[in-house]
Amino acid sequence: VASDLLTLERAQLLDGALAGFELITAADVLVYFGELTELLASFSELSTRDGLLVFTCERVDERAAPRGWKLNPSGRFAHSKQYVENSAKLAHWNLIAYREIVPRYEGSTPVEAHLFVFKHE
């Protein structure tokens, strides 16, 4: 059981001042980022060896997002599974679990998303 819960601003993540987290979670947060490489690398710097990273992001097919991500009309970004896996691998994260989910509805329309669980190398 976690003894401390810490909320960080993006600037704090990127300055590298903190480290040693065994679990990093980001539920419905990565939808506000297009390119994920820098963010996932920052999570890597914060993590312990064998630490876990659990997050969700909206799902898009690779054919609809040649860069691996795209900005939706909602103003949120969606990412392809392959793009997230490749970006995570570059940041020393290994995929250990994955599920396609529906985390919320926009009106009556389900929002298709990914749930990723990675382990730090």
Short mmCIF file of C-alpha atoms in Angstrom, two decimals:
data_model
loop_
_atom_site.label_atom_id
_atom_site.label_comp_id
_atom_site.label_asym_id
_atom_site.label_seq_id
_atom_site.Cartn_x
_atom_site.Cartn_y
_atom_site.Cartn_z
CA VAL A 1 0.00 0.00 0.00
CA ALA A 2 1.33 3.39 -0.94
CA SER A 3 2.32 5.52 2.00
CA ASP A 4 2.46 8.75 0.03
CA LEU A 5 0.50 10.17 -2.87
CA LEU A 6 2.16 12.88 -4.87
CA THR A 7 0.74 15.03 -7.63
CA LEU A 8 3.28 16.63 -9.93
CA GLU A 9 3.06 19.36 -12.50
CA ARG A 10 4.59 18.69 -15.93
CA ALA A 11 7.48 21.09 -15.27
CA GLN A 12 8.41 19.11 -12.16
CA LEU A 13 8.47 15.91 -14.21
CA LEU A 14 10.81 17.36 -16.77
CA ASP A 15 13.34 18.94 -14.41
CA GLY A 16 14.42 15.55 -13.03
CA ALA A 17 14.39 16.71 -9.39
CA LEU A 18 12.43 13.69 -8.17
CA ALA A 19 13.07 9.97 -8.61
CA GLY A 20 12.47 6.59 -7.06
CA PHE A 21 8.77 5.99 -7.72
CA GLU A 22 7.60 2.36 -7.78
CA LEU A 23 4.28 3.21 -9.43
CA ILE A 24 3.38 6.02 -11.83
CA THR A 25 -0.22 6.36 -13.01
CA ALA A 26 -1.82 8.69 -15.53
CA ALA A 27 -5.52 8.02 -16.09
CA ASP A 28 -7.03 10.14 -18.88
CA VAL A 29 -3.99 12.44 -18.85
CA LEU A 30 -2.00 11.52 -21.96
CA VAL A 31 -4.93 12.66 -24.10
CA TYR A 32 -3.49 16.17 -23.64
CA PHE A 33 -0.16 15.25 -25.24
CA GLY A 34 0.48 14.43 -28.89
CA GLU A 35 4.10 13.32 -29.05
CA LEU A 36 4.85 11.09 -26.04
CA THR A 37 8.56 10.35 -26.27
CA GLU A 38 9.73 13.13 -23.93
CA LEU A 39 6.99 12.46 -21.39
CA LEU A 40 7.63 8.71 -21.27
CA ALA A 41 11.37 9.37 -20.91
CA SER A 42 10.57 11.66 -17.95
CA PHE A 43 8.50 8.90 -16.37
CA SER A 44 11.47 6.59 -16.87
CA GLU A 45 13.75 8.98 -14.99
CA LEU A 46 11.25 9.13 -12.12
CA SER A 47 10.85 5.36 -11.84
CA THR A 48 12.76 2.80 -9.86
CA ARG A 49 14.16 -0.18 -11.67
CA ASP A 50 11.23 -2.57 -12.09
CA GLY A 51 8.81 0.28 -11.36
CA LEU A 52 5.39 0.21 -12.99
CA LEU A 53 3.78 2.72 -15.32
CA VAL A 54 0.01 2.48 -15.80
CA PHE A 55 -1.87 4.83 -18.08
CA THR A 56 -4.75 5.25 -20.48
CA CYS A 57 -4.95 7.14 -23.75
CA GLU A 58 -7.52 7.43 -26.49
CA ARG A 59 -7.20 4.89 -29.29
CA VAL A 60 -6.71 5.54 -33.00
CA ASP A 61 -5.91 3.19 -35.87
CA GLU A 62 -2.45 3.59 -37.39
CA ARG A 63 -3.94 4.28 -40.82
CA ALA A 64 -5.82 7.30 -39.44
CA ALA A 65 -2.70 8.61 -37.66
CA PRO A 66 0.48 8.16 -39.74
CA ARG A 67 2.58 9.87 -37.02
CA GLY A 68 1.12 7.51 -34.44
CA TRP A 69 -1.13 10.14 -32.93
CA LYS A 70 -3.71 12.68 -34.01
CA LEU A 71 -5.70 15.55 -32.59
CA ASN A 72 -9.39 14.72 -32.37
CA PRO A 73 -12.19 17.26 -32.85
CA SER A 74 -12.70 17.06 -29.06
CA GLY A 75 -9.31 18.73 -28.59
CA ARG A 76 -7.83 15.54 -27.14
CA PHE A 77 -5.11 13.44 -28.72
CA ALA A 78 -5.51 9.79 -29.67
CA HIS A 79 -2.58 7.38 -30.09
CA SER A 80 -2.04 4.12 -31.92
CA LYS A 81 -1.02 1.10 -29.88
CA GLN A 82 2.13 0.61 -31.94
CA TYR A 83 3.21 4.23 -31.47
CA VAL A 84 2.80 4.02 -27.70
CA GLU A 85 4.66 0.71 -27.51
CA ASN A 86 7.54 2.03 -29.65
CA SER A 87 7.78 5.29 -27.68
CA ALA A 88 7.72 3.41 -24.40
CA LYS A 89 10.43 1.00 -25.55
CA LEU A 90 12.69 3.94 -26.41
CA ALA A 91 12.22 5.13 -22.82
CA HIS A 92 13.09 1.68 -21.37
CA TRP A 93 9.56 0.50 -20.61
CA ASN A 94 8.45 -3.07 -21.35
CA LEU A 95 4.78 -3.79 -21.96
CA ILE A 96 3.43 -6.34 -19.46
CA ALA A 97 -0.34 -5.86 -19.87
CA TYR A 98 -2.72 -4.24 -22.33
CA ARG A 99 -6.45 -3.92 -22.74
CA GLU A 100 -8.78 -1.98 -25.02
CA ILE A 101 -11.23 -0.08 -22.83
CA VAL A 102 -14.03 2.48 -22.85
CA PRO A 103 -13.13 4.88 -20.01
CA ARG A 104 -15.98 7.32 -20.61
CA TYR A 105 -18.71 8.42 -22.96
CA GLU A 106 -19.03 11.70 -24.84
CA GLY A 107 -22.78 12.04 -24.89
CA SER A 108 -23.92 8.58 -25.89
CA THR A 109 -20.76 7.76 -27.88
CA PRO A 110 -18.18 5.50 -26.23
CA VAL A 111 -14.61 6.80 -26.25
CA GLU A 112 -12.28 4.00 -27.35
CA ALA A 113 -9.03 3.89 -25.41
CA HIS A 114 -6.00 1.84 -24.43
CA LEU A 115 -5.00 0.75 -20.94
CA PHE A 116 -1.26 0.07 -20.77
CA VAL A 117 0.84 -1.41 -17.98
CA PHE A 118 4.60 -1.15 -18.46
CA LYS A 119 7.53 -2.28 -16.32
CA HIS A 120 10.73 -0.26 -16.22
CA GLU A 121 13.90 -2.01 -17.42
#
